[in-house]
PDB file of C-alpha atoms in Angstrom:
ATOM      1  CA  MET A   1      90.878  93.109  66.474  1.00 94.00           C
ATOM      2  CA  GLU A   2      88.919  95.587  65.308  1.00 93.00           C
ATOM      3  CA  VAL A   3      88.495  94.809  61.779  1.00 96.00           C
ATOM      4  CA  LEU A   4      87.702  91.577  62.869  1.00 96.00           C
ATOM      5  CA  THR A   5      85.022  92.197  65.093  1.00 96.00           C
ATOM      6  CA  SER A   6      83.556  94.880  61.936  1.00 95.00           C
ATOM      7  CA  PHE A   7      83.575  92.320  59.739  1.00 96.00           C
ATOM      8  CA  ILE A   8      82.457  89.819  62.156  1.00 96.00           C
ATOM      9  CA  GLN A   9      79.302  92.828  62.136  1.00 95.00           C
ATOM     10  CA  GLU A  10      78.695  93.418  59.124  1.00 94.00           C
ATOM     11  CA  THR A  11      78.853  89.731  57.292  1.00 94.00           C
ATOM     12  CA  SER A  12      76.901  88.370  60.177  1.00 93.00           C
ATOM     13  CA  SER A  13      74.149  91.214  59.704  1.00 82.00           C
ATOM     14  CA  ALA A  14      74.188  91.373  56.006  1.00 68.00           C
ATOM     15  CA  ASP A  15      71.696  88.570  55.611  1.00 56.00           C
ATOM     16  CA  ASN A  16      74.230  85.967  54.585  1.00 51.00           C
ATOM     17  CA  ASN A  17      73.995  84.374  58.057  1.00 47.00           C
ATOM     18  CA  GLU A  18      70.260  82.558  58.046  1.00 51.00           C
ATOM     19  CA  GLY A  19      70.736  81.471  62.012  1.00 45.00           C
ATOM     20  CA  GLU A  20      68.392  78.907  62.426  1.00 48.00           C
ATOM     21  CA  ASN A  21      67.901  78.458  58.795  1.00 54.00           C
ATOM     22  CA  GLN A  22      71.423  77.508  58.175  1.00 62.00           C
ATOM     23  CA  SER A  23      73.121  74.263  59.797  1.00 65.00           C
ATOM     24  CA  SER A  24      76.060  75.993  60.962  1.00 78.00           C
ATOM     25  CA  ILE A  25      77.503  79.629  61.077  1.00 88.00           C
ATOM     26  CA  LEU A  26      79.263  80.324  57.608  1.00 92.00           C
ATOM     27  CA  THR A  27      82.747  79.323  57.598  1.00 95.00           C
ATOM     28  CA  PRO A  28      84.232  82.746  57.225  1.00 95.00           C
ATOM     29  CA  ILE A  29      82.477  84.011  60.203  1.00 96.00           C
ATOM     30  CA  GLN A  30      83.485  81.420  62.401  1.00 96.00           C
ATOM     31  CA  ALA A  31      87.404  81.245  61.649  1.00 96.00           C
ATOM     32  CA  ALA A  32      87.255  85.703  62.421  1.00 97.00           C
ATOM     33  CA  ILE A  33      85.261  84.493  66.166  1.00 96.00           C
ATOM     34  CA  THR A  34      88.093  82.357  66.300  1.00 95.00           C
ATOM     35  CA  VAL A  35      91.072  83.887  66.259  1.00 96.00           C
ATOM     36  CA  ILE A  36      89.687  86.525  68.389  1.00 95.00           C
ATOM     37  CA  GLY A  37      88.522  83.863  71.207  1.00 92.00           C
ATOM     38  CA  ARG A  38      92.078  82.692  70.788  1.00 92.00           C
ATOM     39  CA  ARG A  39      93.883  86.422  70.779  1.00 93.00           C
ATOM     40  CA  ASN A  40      96.685  87.285  73.491  1.00 91.00           C
ATOM     41  CA  PHE A  41      94.597  89.004  75.036  1.00 89.00           C
ATOM     42  CA  SER A  42      97.162  90.165  77.261  1.00 89.00           C
ATOM     43  CA  GLN A  43      97.458  92.402  74.789  1.00 90.00           C
ATOM     44  CA  ASP A  44      94.418  93.992  74.345  1.00 88.00           C
ATOM     45  CA  PRO A  45      94.749  97.869  74.693  1.00 90.00           C
ATOM     46  CA  LYS A  46      92.923  99.050  78.275  1.00 88.00           C
ATOM     47  CA  ASP A  47      90.748 101.321  77.088  1.00 89.00           C
ATOM     48  CA  LYS A  48      89.408  99.439  74.203  1.00 91.00           C
ATOM     49  CA  LYS A  49      86.313  96.654  74.444  1.00 94.00           C
ATOM     50  CA  LEU A  50      86.280  93.753  72.068  1.00 95.00           C
ATOM     51  CA  ASP A  51      82.593  95.089  70.422  1.00 96.00           C
ATOM     52  CA  LEU A  52      80.579  92.200  68.681  1.00 97.00           C
ATOM     53  CA  SER A  53      76.922  94.438  69.626  1.00 97.00           C
ATOM     54  CA  ASN A  54      74.284  93.534  67.071  1.00 97.00           C
ATOM     55  CA  ALA A  55      76.266  90.150  65.591  1.00 97.00           C
ATOM     56  CA  LYS A  56      74.548  87.484  64.316  1.00 96.00           C
ATOM     57  CA  LEU A  57      75.910  84.587  65.608  1.00 97.00           C
ATOM     58  CA  ALA A  58      73.506  81.667  65.828  1.00 95.00           C
ATOM     59  CA  LYS A  59      74.809  77.770  66.272  1.00 95.00           C
ATOM     60  CA  ALA A  60      78.813  79.329  66.479  1.00 97.00           C
ATOM     61  CA  ASN A  61      81.595  77.587  67.916  1.00 97.00           C
ATOM     62  CA  LEU A  62      82.614  79.876  70.722  1.00 97.00           C
ATOM     63  CA  LYS A  63      84.309  77.119  72.694  1.00 97.00           C
ATOM     64  CA  GLY A  64      86.576  78.567  75.322  1.00 97.00           C
ATOM     65  CA  ALA A  65      86.788  82.036  74.263  1.00 97.00           C
ATOM     66  CA  TYR A  66      88.227  84.771  76.237  1.00 96.00           C
ATOM     67  CA  LEU A  67      85.762  87.422  76.239  1.00 96.00           C
ATOM     68  CA  GLN A  68      85.738  88.838  79.402  1.00 95.00           C
ATOM     69  CA  GLY A  69      84.133  92.747  78.904  1.00 96.00           C
ATOM     70  CA  ALA A  70      83.423  92.078  75.898  1.00 97.00           C
ATOM     71  CA  ILE A  71      80.901  94.239  74.268  1.00 97.00           C
ATOM     72  CA  LEU A  72      77.670  91.854  73.735  1.00 98.00           C
ATOM     73  CA  GLN A  73      74.652  93.889  72.960  1.00 97.00           C
ATOM     74  CA  ASN A  74      71.822  92.500  71.248  1.00 97.00           C
ATOM     75  CA  ILE A  75      73.810  89.556  69.921  1.00 97.00           C
ATOM     76  CA  ASP A  76      72.400  86.440  68.305  1.00 96.00           C
ATOM     77  CA  LEU A  77      73.726  83.134  70.404  1.00 96.00           C
ATOM     78  CA  ILE A  78      70.850  81.399  69.878  1.00 94.00           C
ATOM     79  CA  LYS A  79      72.395  77.306  69.772  1.00 94.00           C
ATOM     80  CA  ALA A  80      75.684  78.767  69.812  1.00 96.00           C
ATOM     81  CA  ASN A  81      78.107  76.504  71.886  1.00 97.00           C
ATOM     82  CA  LEU A  82      79.889  78.771  74.890  1.00 97.00           C
ATOM     83  CA  GLU A  83      81.288  76.074  76.792  1.00 97.00           C
ATOM     84  CA  ASN A  84      84.154  76.726  79.058  1.00 97.00           C
ATOM     85  CA  THR A  85      83.727  80.409  77.555  1.00 97.00           C
ATOM     86  CA  ASN A  86      84.925  83.550  79.648  1.00 97.00           C
ATOM     87  CA  LEU A  87      81.946  86.307  79.988  1.00 97.00           C
ATOM     88  CA  ARG A  88      83.192  87.599  83.025  1.00 97.00           C
ATOM     89  CA  GLU A  89      81.877  91.725  83.014  1.00 97.00           C
ATOM     90  CA  ALA A  90      80.590  90.983  79.930  1.00 97.00           C
ATOM     91  CA  ASN A  91      77.662  93.249  78.230  1.00 98.00           C
ATOM     92  CA  LEU A  92      74.631  90.772  77.079  1.00 97.00           C
ATOM     93  CA  GLU A  93      72.256  93.819  77.620  1.00 97.00           C
ATOM     94  CA  ASN A  94      69.575  92.154  74.826  1.00 96.00           C
ATOM     95  CA  ALA A  95      71.099  88.820  73.817  1.00 96.00           C
ATOM     96  CA  TYR A  96      69.236  86.600  72.661  1.00 95.00           C
ATOM     97  CA  ILE A  97      70.790  83.169  74.211  1.00 94.00           C
ATOM     98  CA  GLY A  98      68.563  80.464  74.123  1.00 92.00           C
ATOM     99  CA  GLY A  99      69.130  77.006  73.309  1.00 93.00           C
ATOM    100  CA  ALA A 100      72.943  77.873  73.744  1.00 95.00           C
ATOM    101  CA  TYR A 101      75.709  75.646  75.256  1.00 95.00           C
ATOM    102  CA  LEU A 102      76.914  77.431  78.987  1.00 94.00           C
ATOM    103  CA  GLY A 103      78.838  74.090  80.760  1.00 95.00           C
ATOM    104  CA  GLU A 104      81.386  76.008  82.342  1.00 97.00           C
ATOM    105  CA  ALA A 105      81.316  79.733  81.075  1.00 97.00           C
ATOM    106  CA  ASN A 106      81.954  82.261  83.620  1.00 98.00           C
ATOM    107  CA  LEU A 107      79.042  84.570  83.656  1.00 97.00           C
ATOM    108  CA  SER A 108      80.203  86.051  86.794  1.00 98.00           C
ATOM    109  CA  GLN A 109      79.298  89.670  87.108  1.00 98.00           C
ATOM    110  CA  ALA A 110      77.645  89.729  83.107  1.00 97.00           C
ATOM    111  CA  ASN A 111      75.288  92.464  82.180  1.00 97.00           C
ATOM    112  CA  LEU A 112      72.304  89.610  81.071  1.00 95.00           C
ATOM    113  CA  LYS A 113      69.597  92.520  81.428  1.00 95.00           C
ATOM    114  CA  GLU A 114      66.592  91.963  79.399  1.00 93.00           C
ATOM    115  CA  ALA A 115      69.019  88.603  77.904  1.00 93.00           C
ATOM    116  CA  ILE A 116      66.203  86.350  76.487  1.00 87.00           C
ATOM    117  CA  ALA A 117      67.237  82.827  76.844  1.00 79.00           C
ATOM    118  CA  ILE A 118      64.136  80.882  75.179  1.00 64.00           C
ATOM    119  CA  LEU A 119      64.429  76.989  76.262  1.00 55.00           C
ATOM    120  CA  PHE A 120      64.352  74.792  73.004  1.00 53.00           C
ATOM    121  CA  HIS A 121      62.657  71.507  72.362  1.00 49.00           C
ATOM    122  CA  SER A 122      63.780  69.080  70.216  1.00 46.00           C
TER     123      SER A 122
END
């Protein structure tokens, strides 16, 4: 998981992902996110949390992903699909979540300090 999270952080932040200007997230980044979201989380090391800080995941599909306790500081999730995503106890401090779809997302005990949720008009 560390290799995948590092890949996502580096690739999404390397100006390869234009976010708002792109119709969707780059395929390799989306594939890595899908693998992380579908992993057998019972195998996660107890002393290691998923760290996707500073990743640019605008318009990503994280539907149903298990990200409980993940470190998501300064992440760009603008217009991302977070339907049924488990974000319980996740650290979303300074996250950009404007326009994200949060239907049935579990945000209980999540840190949303200074998270930015801008409403988009279509």
